[in-house]
């Protein structure tokens, strides 16, 4: 396995042809993109690189598991890792299958450098958005977990459409107490408006 020393997002290149791997690594290095090179999917998985890779440039036909099979495996575990497929054959059926599976692009060797760079930049942009969204979701869950049990009950009730008086009757407390809990919920969740709180609740239960 080869790893470049350039800081930044990591692009994994998985191809059983060492010449192809090194050629692509040199291309990406020339534009400041960090790479890790693998001869096959098993090697890629064994190193734990799936956790740190921003996108994969993946040969369709590999010894053992094919690129398409690996794409299916990633989808089965709900992985959103962006994939750019490369192939030595212009296989329309495989291309359609890969794109339907969510691939960024399907390029035929010899790959035009600019086409590959464009596809990888698109993949890196998607990965950045995915990671930012995941980070925002983690922060949202932490804020929700920081609510007291009663505050969670109030939040669930009010975003479900119940009025303060109805929530008070349901929980056996005064309406003033519900208003106070509601104010605490808004503050702790960082909601700027009730509509904002509803959107947060939708994300938490989606």
mmCIF file with all atom_site columns, C-alpha atoms in Angstrom:
data_model
loop_
_atom_site.group_PDB
_atom_site.id
_atom_site.type_symbol
_atom_site.label_atom_id
_atom_site.label_alt_id
_atom_site.label_comp_id
_atom_site.label_asym_id
_atom_site.label_entity_id
_atom_site.label_seq_id
_atom_site.pdbx_PDB_ins_code
_atom_site.Cartn_x
_atom_site.Cartn_y
_atom_site.Cartn_z
_atom_site.occupancy
_atom_site.B_iso_or_equiv
_atom_site.pdbx_formal_charge
_atom_site.auth_seq_id
_atom_site.auth_comp_id
_atom_site.auth_asym_id
_atom_site.auth_atom_id
_atom_site.pdbx_PDB_model_num
ATOM 1   C CA . UNK A 1 1   ? 0.000   0.000   0.000   1.00 0.00 ? 1   UNK A CA 1
ATOM 2   C CA . UNK A 1 2   ? 1.180   3.497   -0.855  1.00 0.00 ? 2   UNK A CA 1
ATOM 3   C CA . UNK A 1 3   ? 0.183   6.658   1.028   1.00 0.00 ? 3   UNK A CA 1
ATOM 4   C CA . UNK A 1 4   ? 1.009   10.192  -0.029  1.00 0.00 ? 4   UNK A CA 1
ATOM 5   C CA . UNK A 1 5   ? 2.028   12.812  2.512   1.00 0.00 ? 5   UNK A CA 1
ATOM 6   C CA . UNK A 1 6   ? -0.228  15.667  1.377   1.00 0.00 ? 6   UNK A CA 1
ATOM 7   C CA . UNK A 1 7   ? -2.623  16.831  4.086   1.00 0.00 ? 7   UNK A CA 1
ATOM 8   C CA . UNK A 1 8   ? -6.347  16.939  3.384   1.00 0.00 ? 8   UNK A CA 1
ATOM 9   C CA . UNK A 1 9   ? -9.149  14.586  2.333   1.00 0.00 ? 9   UNK A CA 1
ATOM 10  C CA . UNK A 1 10  ? -8.029  11.086  1.379   1.00 0.00 ? 10  UNK A CA 1
ATOM 11  C CA . UNK A 1 11  ? -8.896  9.518   -1.964  1.00 0.00 ? 11  UNK A CA 1
ATOM 12  C CA . UNK A 1 12  ? -8.512  5.735   -2.015  1.00 0.00 ? 12  UNK A CA 1
ATOM 13  C CA . UNK A 1 13  ? -7.473  4.260   -5.360  1.00 0.00 ? 13  UNK A CA 1
ATOM 14  C CA . UNK A 1 14  ? -8.380  0.574   -5.657  1.00 0.00 ? 14  UNK A CA 1
ATOM 15  C CA . UNK A 1 15  ? -7.024  -1.098  -8.795  1.00 0.00 ? 15  UNK A CA 1
ATOM 16  C CA . UNK A 1 16  ? -5.124  -4.352  -9.282  1.00 0.00 ? 16  UNK A CA 1
ATOM 17  C CA . UNK A 1 17  ? -2.853  -2.728  -11.889 1.00 0.00 ? 17  UNK A CA 1
ATOM 18  C CA . UNK A 1 18  ? 0.078   -1.134  -10.062 1.00 0.00 ? 18  UNK A CA 1
ATOM 19  C CA . UNK A 1 19  ? 0.885   1.108   -13.039 1.00 0.00 ? 19  UNK A CA 1
ATOM 20  C CA . UNK A 1 20  ? -2.636  2.516   -13.022 1.00 0.00 ? 20  UNK A CA 1
ATOM 21  C CA . UNK A 1 21  ? -2.520  3.104   -9.257  1.00 0.00 ? 21  UNK A CA 1
ATOM 22  C CA . UNK A 1 22  ? 0.761   4.969   -9.416  1.00 0.00 ? 22  UNK A CA 1
ATOM 23  C CA . UNK A 1 23  ? -0.263  7.004   -12.460 1.00 0.00 ? 23  UNK A CA 1
ATOM 24  C CA . UNK A 1 24  ? -3.462  8.150   -10.750 1.00 0.00 ? 24  UNK A CA 1
ATOM 25  C CA . UNK A 1 25  ? -1.576  8.882   -7.528  1.00 0.00 ? 25  UNK A CA 1
ATOM 26  C CA . UNK A 1 26  ? 0.805   11.151  -9.437  1.00 0.00 ? 26  UNK A CA 1
ATOM 27  C CA . UNK A 1 27  ? -2.119  12.913  -11.089 1.00 0.00 ? 27  UNK A CA 1
ATOM 28  C CA . UNK A 1 28  ? -3.835  13.604  -7.778  1.00 0.00 ? 28  UNK A CA 1
ATOM 29  C CA . UNK A 1 29  ? -0.569  14.609  -6.123  1.00 0.00 ? 29  UNK A CA 1
ATOM 30  C CA . UNK A 1 30  ? -0.076  17.235  -8.835  1.00 0.00 ? 30  UNK A CA 1
ATOM 31  C CA . UNK A 1 31  ? -3.259  18.987  -7.691  1.00 0.00 ? 31  UNK A CA 1
ATOM 32  C CA . UNK A 1 32  ? -2.691  18.501  -3.960  1.00 0.00 ? 32  UNK A CA 1
ATOM 33  C CA . UNK A 1 33  ? -5.035  15.562  -3.346  1.00 0.00 ? 33  UNK A CA 1
ATOM 34  C CA . UNK A 1 34  ? -3.976  12.967  -0.771  1.00 0.00 ? 34  UNK A CA 1
ATOM 35  C CA . UNK A 1 35  ? -4.165  9.324   -1.865  1.00 0.00 ? 35  UNK A CA 1
ATOM 36  C CA . UNK A 1 36  ? -3.901  5.812   -0.499  1.00 0.00 ? 36  UNK A CA 1
ATOM 37  C CA . UNK A 1 37  ? -3.406  2.960   -2.949  1.00 0.00 ? 37  UNK A CA 1
ATOM 38  C CA . UNK A 1 38  ? -4.806  -0.551  -2.697  1.00 0.00 ? 38  UNK A CA 1
ATOM 39  C CA . UNK A 1 39  ? -4.575  -3.609  -4.960  1.00 0.00 ? 39  UNK A CA 1
ATOM 40  C CA . UNK A 1 40  ? -7.988  -4.900  -3.908  1.00 0.00 ? 40  UNK A CA 1
ATOM 41  C CA . UNK A 1 41  ? -11.063 -4.401  -1.793  1.00 0.00 ? 41  UNK A CA 1
ATOM 42  C CA . UNK A 1 42  ? -10.029 -6.835  0.949   1.00 0.00 ? 42  UNK A CA 1
ATOM 43  C CA . UNK A 1 43  ? -6.805  -4.883  1.489   1.00 0.00 ? 43  UNK A CA 1
ATOM 44  C CA . UNK A 1 44  ? -8.779  -1.628  1.631   1.00 0.00 ? 44  UNK A CA 1
ATOM 45  C CA . UNK A 1 45  ? -11.170 -2.991  4.259   1.00 0.00 ? 45  UNK A CA 1
ATOM 46  C CA . UNK A 1 46  ? -8.432  -4.706  6.301   1.00 0.00 ? 46  UNK A CA 1
ATOM 47  C CA . UNK A 1 47  ? -6.620  -1.394  6.869   1.00 0.00 ? 47  UNK A CA 1
ATOM 48  C CA . UNK A 1 48  ? -9.745  0.267   8.281   1.00 0.00 ? 48  UNK A CA 1
ATOM 49  C CA . UNK A 1 49  ? -9.485  2.903   5.557   1.00 0.00 ? 49  UNK A CA 1
ATOM 50  C CA . UNK A 1 50  ? -13.264 2.987   5.104   1.00 0.00 ? 50  UNK A CA 1
ATOM 51  C CA . UNK A 1 51  ? -13.480 5.273   8.147   1.00 0.00 ? 51  UNK A CA 1
ATOM 52  C CA . UNK A 1 52  ? -11.044 7.906   6.883   1.00 0.00 ? 52  UNK A CA 1
ATOM 53  C CA . UNK A 1 53  ? -11.575 7.831   3.118   1.00 0.00 ? 53  UNK A CA 1
ATOM 54  C CA . UNK A 1 54  ? -13.355 10.777  1.526   1.00 0.00 ? 54  UNK A CA 1
ATOM 55  C CA . UNK A 1 55  ? -14.015 8.966   -1.750  1.00 0.00 ? 55  UNK A CA 1
ATOM 56  C CA . UNK A 1 56  ? -12.944 5.900   -3.704  1.00 0.00 ? 56  UNK A CA 1
ATOM 57  C CA . UNK A 1 57  ? -11.661 5.636   -7.260  1.00 0.00 ? 57  UNK A CA 1
ATOM 58  C CA . UNK A 1 58  ? -12.626 2.042   -7.875  1.00 0.00 ? 58  UNK A CA 1
ATOM 59  C CA . UNK A 1 59  ? -11.892 -0.381  -10.703 1.00 0.00 ? 59  UNK A CA 1
ATOM 60  C CA . UNK A 1 60  ? -15.041 -2.261  -11.712 1.00 0.00 ? 60  UNK A CA 1
ATOM 61  C CA . UNK A 1 61  ? -13.319 -5.580  -12.354 1.00 0.00 ? 61  UNK A CA 1
ATOM 62  C CA . UNK A 1 62  ? -11.069 -6.794  -9.537  1.00 0.00 ? 62  UNK A CA 1
ATOM 63  C CA . UNK A 1 63  ? -9.870  -10.210 -8.348  1.00 0.00 ? 63  UNK A CA 1
ATOM 64  C CA . UNK A 1 64  ? -12.277 -11.487 -5.706  1.00 0.00 ? 64  UNK A CA 1
ATOM 65  C CA . UNK A 1 65  ? -14.988 -8.949  -4.992  1.00 0.00 ? 65  UNK A CA 1
ATOM 66  C CA . UNK A 1 66  ? -15.836 -6.704  -7.926  1.00 0.00 ? 66  UNK A CA 1
ATOM 67  C CA . UNK A 1 67  ? -16.288 -2.971  -7.626  1.00 0.00 ? 67  UNK A CA 1
ATOM 68  C CA . UNK A 1 68  ? -20.027 -3.318  -8.177  1.00 0.00 ? 68  UNK A CA 1
ATOM 69  C CA . UNK A 1 69  ? -20.284 -5.955  -5.429  1.00 0.00 ? 69  UNK A CA 1
ATOM 70  C CA . UNK A 1 70  ? -18.447 -3.632  -3.041  1.00 0.00 ? 70  UNK A CA 1
ATOM 71  C CA . UNK A 1 71  ? -20.820 -0.799  -3.931  1.00 0.00 ? 71  UNK A CA 1
ATOM 72  C CA . UNK A 1 72  ? -23.751 -3.059  -3.018  1.00 0.00 ? 72  UNK A CA 1
ATOM 73  C CA . UNK A 1 73  ? -22.092 -3.944  0.291   1.00 0.00 ? 73  UNK A CA 1
ATOM 74  C CA . UNK A 1 74  ? -21.627 -0.279  1.149   1.00 0.00 ? 74  UNK A CA 1
ATOM 75  C CA . UNK A 1 75  ? -25.268 0.452   0.382   1.00 0.00 ? 75  UNK A CA 1
ATOM 76  C CA . UNK A 1 76  ? -26.368 -2.477  2.567   1.00 0.00 ? 76  UNK A CA 1
ATOM 77  C CA . UNK A 1 77  ? -24.578 -0.962  5.568   1.00 0.00 ? 77  UNK A CA 1
ATOM 78  C CA . UNK A 1 78  ? -25.907 2.511   4.668   1.00 0.00 ? 78  UNK A CA 1
ATOM 79  C CA . UNK A 1 79  ? -22.463 3.869   3.861   1.00 0.00 ? 79  UNK A CA 1
ATOM 80  C CA . UNK A 1 80  ? -22.546 7.100   1.862   1.00 0.00 ? 80  UNK A CA 1
ATOM 81  C CA . UNK A 1 81  ? -18.935 6.935   0.672   1.00 0.00 ? 81  UNK A CA 1
ATOM 82  C CA . UNK A 1 82  ? -18.768 8.513   -2.815  1.00 0.00 ? 82  UNK A CA 1
ATOM 83  C CA . UNK A 1 83  ? -17.441 6.240   -5.558  1.00 0.00 ? 83  UNK A CA 1
ATOM 84  C CA . UNK A 1 84  ? -15.904 7.085   -8.935  1.00 0.00 ? 84  UNK A CA 1
ATOM 85  C CA . UNK A 1 85  ? -15.751 3.939   -11.075 1.00 0.00 ? 85  UNK A CA 1
ATOM 86  C CA . UNK A 1 86  ? -13.083 3.312   -13.694 1.00 0.00 ? 86  UNK A CA 1
ATOM 87  C CA . UNK A 1 87  ? -13.206 0.425   -16.154 1.00 0.00 ? 87  UNK A CA 1
ATOM 88  C CA . UNK A 1 88  ? -11.088 -1.042  -18.921 1.00 0.00 ? 88  UNK A CA 1
ATOM 89  C CA . UNK A 1 89  ? -14.253 -1.803  -20.868 1.00 0.00 ? 89  UNK A CA 1
ATOM 90  C CA . UNK A 1 90  ? -17.104 0.421   -22.037 1.00 0.00 ? 90  UNK A CA 1
ATOM 91  C CA . UNK A 1 91  ? -19.791 -1.724  -20.409 1.00 0.00 ? 91  UNK A CA 1
ATOM 92  C CA . UNK A 1 92  ? -23.121 0.117   -20.670 1.00 0.00 ? 92  UNK A CA 1
ATOM 93  C CA . UNK A 1 93  ? -24.935 -2.329  -18.386 1.00 0.00 ? 93  UNK A CA 1
ATOM 94  C CA . UNK A 1 94  ? -22.375 -1.988  -15.605 1.00 0.00 ? 94  UNK A CA 1
ATOM 95  C CA . UNK A 1 95  ? -22.280 1.764   -16.073 1.00 0.00 ? 95  UNK A CA 1
ATOM 96  C CA . UNK A 1 96  ? -26.043 2.044   -15.645 1.00 0.00 ? 96  UNK A CA 1
ATOM 97  C CA . UNK A 1 97  ? -25.941 -0.262  -12.629 1.00 0.00 ? 97  UNK A CA 1
ATOM 98  C CA . UNK A 1 98  ? -23.170 1.768   -10.995 1.00 0.00 ? 98  UNK A CA 1
ATOM 99  C CA . UNK A 1 99  ? -24.878 5.113   -11.576 1.00 0.00 ? 99  UNK A CA 1
ATOM 100 C CA . UNK A 1 100 ? -28.206 3.806   -10.275 1.00 0.00 ? 100 UNK A CA 1
ATOM 101 C CA . UNK A 1 101 ? -26.293 2.684   -7.196  1.00 0.00 ? 101 UNK A CA 1
ATOM 102 C CA . UNK A 1 102 ? -25.242 6.271   -6.534  1.00 0.00 ? 102 UNK A CA 1
ATOM 103 C CA . UNK A 1 103 ? -21.805 6.434   -8.163  1.00 0.00 ? 103 UNK A CA 1
ATOM 104 C CA . UNK A 1 104 ? -20.427 9.887   -8.927  1.00 0.00 ? 104 UNK A CA 1
ATOM 105 C CA . UNK A 1 105 ? -19.250 8.795   -12.386 1.00 0.00 ? 105 UNK A CA 1
ATOM 106 C CA . UNK A 1 106 ? -18.261 5.796   -14.501 1.00 0.00 ? 106 UNK A CA 1
ATOM 107 C CA . UNK A 1 107 ? -15.166 6.444   -16.605 1.00 0.00 ? 107 UNK A CA 1
ATOM 108 C CA . UNK A 1 108 ? -13.517 4.203   -19.209 1.00 0.00 ? 108 UNK A CA 1
ATOM 109 C CA . UNK A 1 109 ? -9.737  3.666   -19.341 1.00 0.00 ? 109 UNK A CA 1
ATOM 110 C CA . UNK A 1 110 ? -7.651  5.331   -20.500 1.00 0.00 ? 110 UNK A CA 1
ATOM 111 C CA . UNK A 1 111 ? -9.370  7.964   -18.380 1.00 0.00 ? 111 UNK A CA 1
ATOM 112 C CA . UNK A 1 112 ? -9.157  11.594  -19.431 1.00 0.00 ? 112 UNK A CA 1
ATOM 113 C CA . UNK A 1 113 ? -7.355  13.345  -16.591 1.00 0.00 ? 113 UNK A CA 1
ATOM 114 C CA . UNK A 1 114 ? -9.708  16.308  -16.423 1.00 0.00 ? 114 UNK A CA 1
ATOM 115 C CA . UNK A 1 115 ? -12.780 14.061  -16.403 1.00 0.00 ? 115 UNK A CA 1
ATOM 116 C CA . UNK A 1 116 ? -11.355 12.122  -13.483 1.00 0.00 ? 116 UNK A CA 1
ATOM 117 C CA . UNK A 1 117 ? -10.350 15.245  -11.584 1.00 0.00 ? 117 UNK A CA 1
ATOM 118 C CA . UNK A 1 118 ? -13.806 16.737  -12.099 1.00 0.00 ? 118 UNK A CA 1
ATOM 119 C CA . UNK A 1 119 ? -15.446 13.542  -10.837 1.00 0.00 ? 119 UNK A CA 1
ATOM 120 C CA . UNK A 1 120 ? -13.188 13.333  -7.789  1.00 0.00 ? 120 UNK A CA 1
ATOM 121 C CA . UNK A 1 121 ? -13.740 16.981  -6.904  1.00 0.00 ? 121 UNK A CA 1
ATOM 122 C CA . UNK A 1 122 ? -17.487 16.349  -7.098  1.00 0.00 ? 122 UNK A CA 1
ATOM 123 C CA . UNK A 1 123 ? -17.028 13.293  -4.856  1.00 0.00 ? 123 UNK A CA 1
ATOM 124 C CA . UNK A 1 124 ? -15.002 15.274  -2.326  1.00 0.00 ? 124 UNK A CA 1
ATOM 125 C CA . UNK A 1 125 ? -17.649 17.995  -2.268  1.00 0.00 ? 125 UNK A CA 1
ATOM 126 C CA . UNK A 1 126 ? -20.338 15.385  -1.612  1.00 0.00 ? 126 UNK A CA 1
ATOM 127 C CA . UNK A 1 127 ? -18.276 13.822  1.168   1.00 0.00 ? 127 UNK A CA 1
ATOM 128 C CA . UNK A 1 128 ? -17.771 17.225  2.799   1.00 0.00 ? 128 UNK A CA 1
ATOM 129 C CA . UNK A 1 129 ? -21.511 17.873  2.756   1.00 0.00 ? 129 UNK A CA 1
ATOM 130 C CA . UNK A 1 130 ? -22.220 14.410  4.182   1.00 0.00 ? 130 UNK A CA 1
ATOM 131 C CA . UNK A 1 131 ? -19.720 14.872  7.014   1.00 0.00 ? 131 UNK A CA 1
ATOM 132 C CA . UNK A 1 132 ? -20.997 18.365  7.840   1.00 0.00 ? 132 UNK A CA 1
ATOM 133 C CA . UNK A 1 133 ? -24.581 17.107  7.885   1.00 0.00 ? 133 UNK A CA 1
ATOM 134 C CA . UNK A 1 134 ? -23.564 14.172  10.090  1.00 0.00 ? 134 UNK A CA 1
ATOM 135 C CA . UNK A 1 135 ? -21.733 16.527  12.457  1.00 0.00 ? 135 UNK A CA 1
ATOM 136 C CA . UNK A 1 136 ? -24.743 18.831  12.679  1.00 0.00 ? 136 UNK A CA 1
ATOM 137 C CA . UNK A 1 137 ? -26.967 15.839  13.397  1.00 0.00 ? 137 UNK A CA 1
ATOM 138 C CA . UNK A 1 138 ? -24.661 14.607  16.144  1.00 0.00 ? 138 UNK A CA 1
ATOM 139 C CA . UNK A 1 139 ? -24.716 18.066  17.743  1.00 0.00 ? 139 UNK A CA 1
ATOM 140 C CA . UNK A 1 140 ? -28.516 18.161  17.505  1.00 0.00 ? 140 UNK A CA 1
ATOM 141 C CA . UNK A 1 141 ? -28.804 14.775  19.242  1.00 0.00 ? 141 UNK A CA 1
ATOM 142 C CA . UNK A 1 142 ? -26.464 15.941  21.997  1.00 0.00 ? 142 UNK A CA 1
ATOM 143 C CA . UNK A 1 143 ? -28.624 19.020  22.631  1.00 0.00 ? 143 UNK A CA 1
ATOM 144 C CA . UNK A 1 144 ? -31.750 16.858  22.760  1.00 0.00 ? 144 UNK A CA 1
ATOM 145 C CA . UNK A 1 145 ? -30.079 14.430  25.168  1.00 0.00 ? 145 UNK A CA 1
ATOM 146 C CA . UNK A 1 146 ? -29.187 17.454  27.328  1.00 0.00 ? 146 UNK A CA 1
ATOM 147 C CA . UNK A 1 147 ? -32.872 18.150  27.952  1.00 0.00 ? 147 UNK A CA 1
ATOM 148 C CA . UNK A 1 148 ? -34.468 16.904  31.156  1.00 0.00 ? 148 UNK A CA 1
ATOM 149 C CA . UNK A 1 149 ? -37.065 14.139  30.896  1.00 0.00 ? 149 UNK A CA 1
ATOM 150 C CA . UNK A 1 150 ? -39.878 16.640  31.431  1.00 0.00 ? 150 UNK A CA 1
ATOM 151 C CA . UNK A 1 151 ? -38.434 19.039  28.845  1.00 0.00 ? 151 UNK A CA 1
ATOM 152 C CA . UNK A 1 152 ? -38.339 16.232  26.291  1.00 0.00 ? 152 UNK A CA 1
ATOM 153 C CA . UNK A 1 153 ? -41.963 15.404  27.060  1.00 0.00 ? 153 UNK A CA 1
ATOM 154 C CA . UNK A 1 154 ? -42.934 19.025  26.555  1.00 0.00 ? 154 UNK A CA 1
ATOM 155 C CA . UNK A 1 155 ? -40.960 19.305  23.318  1.00 0.00 ? 155 UNK A CA 1
ATOM 156 C CA . UNK A 1 156 ? -42.513 16.164  21.845  1.00 0.00 ? 156 UNK A CA 1
ATOM 157 C CA . UNK A 1 157 ? -45.986 17.331  22.811  1.00 0.00 ? 157 UNK A CA 1
ATOM 158 C CA . UNK A 1 158 ? -45.763 20.891  21.504  1.00 0.00 ? 158 UNK A CA 1
ATOM 159 C CA . UNK A 1 159 ? -44.096 20.005  18.186  1.00 0.00 ? 159 UNK A CA 1
ATOM 160 C CA . UNK A 1 160 ? -46.874 17.425  17.794  1.00 0.00 ? 160 UNK A CA 1
ATOM 161 C CA . UNK A 1 161 ? -49.394 20.262  17.787  1.00 0.00 ? 161 UNK A CA 1
ATOM 162 C CA . UNK A 1 162 ? -50.616 20.271  21.388  1.00 0.00 ? 162 UNK A CA 1
ATOM 163 C CA . UNK A 1 163 ? -51.350 23.628  23.005  1.00 0.00 ? 163 UNK A CA 1
ATOM 164 C CA . UNK A 1 164 ? -49.725 24.651  26.270  1.00 0.00 ? 164 UNK A CA 1
ATOM 165 C CA . UNK A 1 165 ? -53.011 24.144  28.144  1.00 0.00 ? 165 UNK A CA 1
ATOM 166 C CA . UNK A 1 166 ? -53.400 20.651  26.699  1.00 0.00 ? 166 UNK A CA 1
ATOM 167 C CA . UNK A 1 167 ? -49.831 19.696  27.594  1.00 0.00 ? 167 UNK A CA 1
ATOM 168 C CA . UNK A 1 168 ? -50.327 21.050  31.131  1.00 0.00 ? 168 UNK A CA 1
ATOM 169 C CA . UNK A 1 169 ? -53.454 18.937  31.600  1.00 0.00 ? 169 UNK A CA 1
ATOM 170 C CA . UNK A 1 170 ? -51.734 15.863  30.178  1.00 0.00 ? 170 UNK A CA 1
ATOM 171 C CA . UNK A 1 171 ? -48.718 16.206  32.477  1.00 0.00 ? 171 UNK A CA 1
ATOM 172 C CA . UNK A 1 172 ? -50.663 17.415  35.528  1.00 0.00 ? 172 UNK A CA 1
ATOM 173 C CA . UNK A 1 173 ? -48.872 20.745  35.905  1.00 0.00 ? 173 UNK A CA 1
ATOM 174 C CA . UNK A 1 174 ? -49.782 24.391  35.443  1.00 0.00 ? 174 UNK A CA 1
ATOM 175 C CA . UNK A 1 175 ? -49.776 26.132  32.083  1.00 0.00 ? 175 UNK A CA 1
ATOM 176 C CA . UNK A 1 176 ? -47.156 28.551  33.434  1.00 0.00 ? 176 UNK A CA 1
ATOM 177 C CA . UNK A 1 177 ? -44.861 25.585  34.144  1.00 0.00 ? 177 UNK A CA 1
ATOM 178 C CA . UNK A 1 178 ? -45.287 24.344  30.579  1.00 0.00 ? 178 UNK A CA 1
ATOM 179 C CA . UNK A 1 179 ? -44.422 27.796  29.236  1.00 0.00 ? 179 UNK A CA 1
ATOM 180 C CA . UNK A 1 180 ? -41.271 27.796  31.379  1.00 0.00 ? 180 UNK A CA 1
ATOM 181 C CA . UNK A 1 181 ? -40.263 24.306  30.160  1.00 0.00 ? 181 UNK A CA 1
ATOM 182 C CA . UNK A 1 182 ? -40.990 25.355  26.601  1.00 0.00 ? 182 UNK A CA 1
ATOM 183 C CA . UNK A 1 183 ? -38.717 28.385  26.986  1.00 0.00 ? 183 UNK A CA 1
ATOM 184 C CA . UNK A 1 184 ? -35.951 26.164  28.362  1.00 0.00 ? 184 UNK A CA 1
ATOM 185 C CA . UNK A 1 185 ? -36.378 23.743  25.458  1.00 0.00 ? 185 UNK A CA 1
ATOM 186 C CA . UNK A 1 186 ? -36.073 26.547  22.899  1.00 0.00 ? 186 UNK A CA 1
ATOM 187 C CA . UNK A 1 187 ? -32.926 27.838  24.590  1.00 0.00 ? 187 UNK A CA 1
ATOM 188 C CA . UNK A 1 188 ? -31.206 24.472  25.083  1.00 0.00 ? 188 UNK A CA 1
ATOM 189 C CA . UNK A 1 189 ? -31.998 23.303  21.549  1.00 0.00 ? 189 UNK A CA 1
ATOM 190 C CA . UNK A 1 190 ? -30.793 26.578  20.060  1.00 0.00 ? 190 UNK A CA 1
ATOM 191 C CA . UNK A 1 191 ? -34.085 27.072  18.231  1.00 0.00 ? 191 UNK A CA 1
ATOM 192 C CA . UNK A 1 192 ? -34.641 30.612  16.946  1.00 0.00 ? 192 UNK A CA 1
ATOM 193 C CA . UNK A 1 193 ? -38.368 30.043  16.420  1.00 0.00 ? 193 UNK A CA 1
ATOM 194 C CA . UNK A 1 194 ? -41.034 27.428  17.015  1.00 0.00 ? 194 UNK A CA 1
ATOM 195 C CA . UNK A 1 195 ? -40.832 26.487  13.330  1.00 0.00 ? 195 UNK A CA 1
ATOM 196 C CA . UNK A 1 196 ? -37.098 25.914  13.819  1.00 0.00 ? 196 UNK A CA 1
ATOM 197 C CA . UNK A 1 197 ? -37.861 23.609  16.761  1.00 0.00 ? 197 UNK A CA 1
ATOM 198 C CA . UNK A 1 198 ? -40.322 21.621  14.652  1.00 0.00 ? 198 UNK A CA 1
ATOM 199 C CA . UNK A 1 199 ? -37.686 21.154  11.933  1.00 0.00 ? 199 UNK A CA 1
ATOM 200 C CA . UNK A 1 200 ? -35.226 19.920  14.560  1.00 0.00 ? 200 UNK A CA 1
ATOM 201 C CA . UNK A 1 201 ? -37.779 17.408  15.846  1.00 0.00 ? 201 UNK A CA 1
ATOM 202 C CA . UNK A 1 202 ? -38.413 16.193  12.296  1.00 0.00 ? 202 UNK A CA 1
ATOM 203 C CA . UNK A 1 203 ? -34.683 15.555  11.839  1.00 0.00 ? 203 UNK A CA 1
ATOM 204 C CA . UNK A 1 204 ? -34.440 13.717  15.148  1.00 0.00 ? 204 UNK A CA 1
ATOM 205 C CA . UNK A 1 205 ? -37.233 11.277  14.310  1.00 0.00 ? 205 UNK A CA 1
ATOM 206 C CA . UNK A 1 206 ? -36.484 10.852  10.589  1.00 0.00 ? 206 UNK A CA 1
#
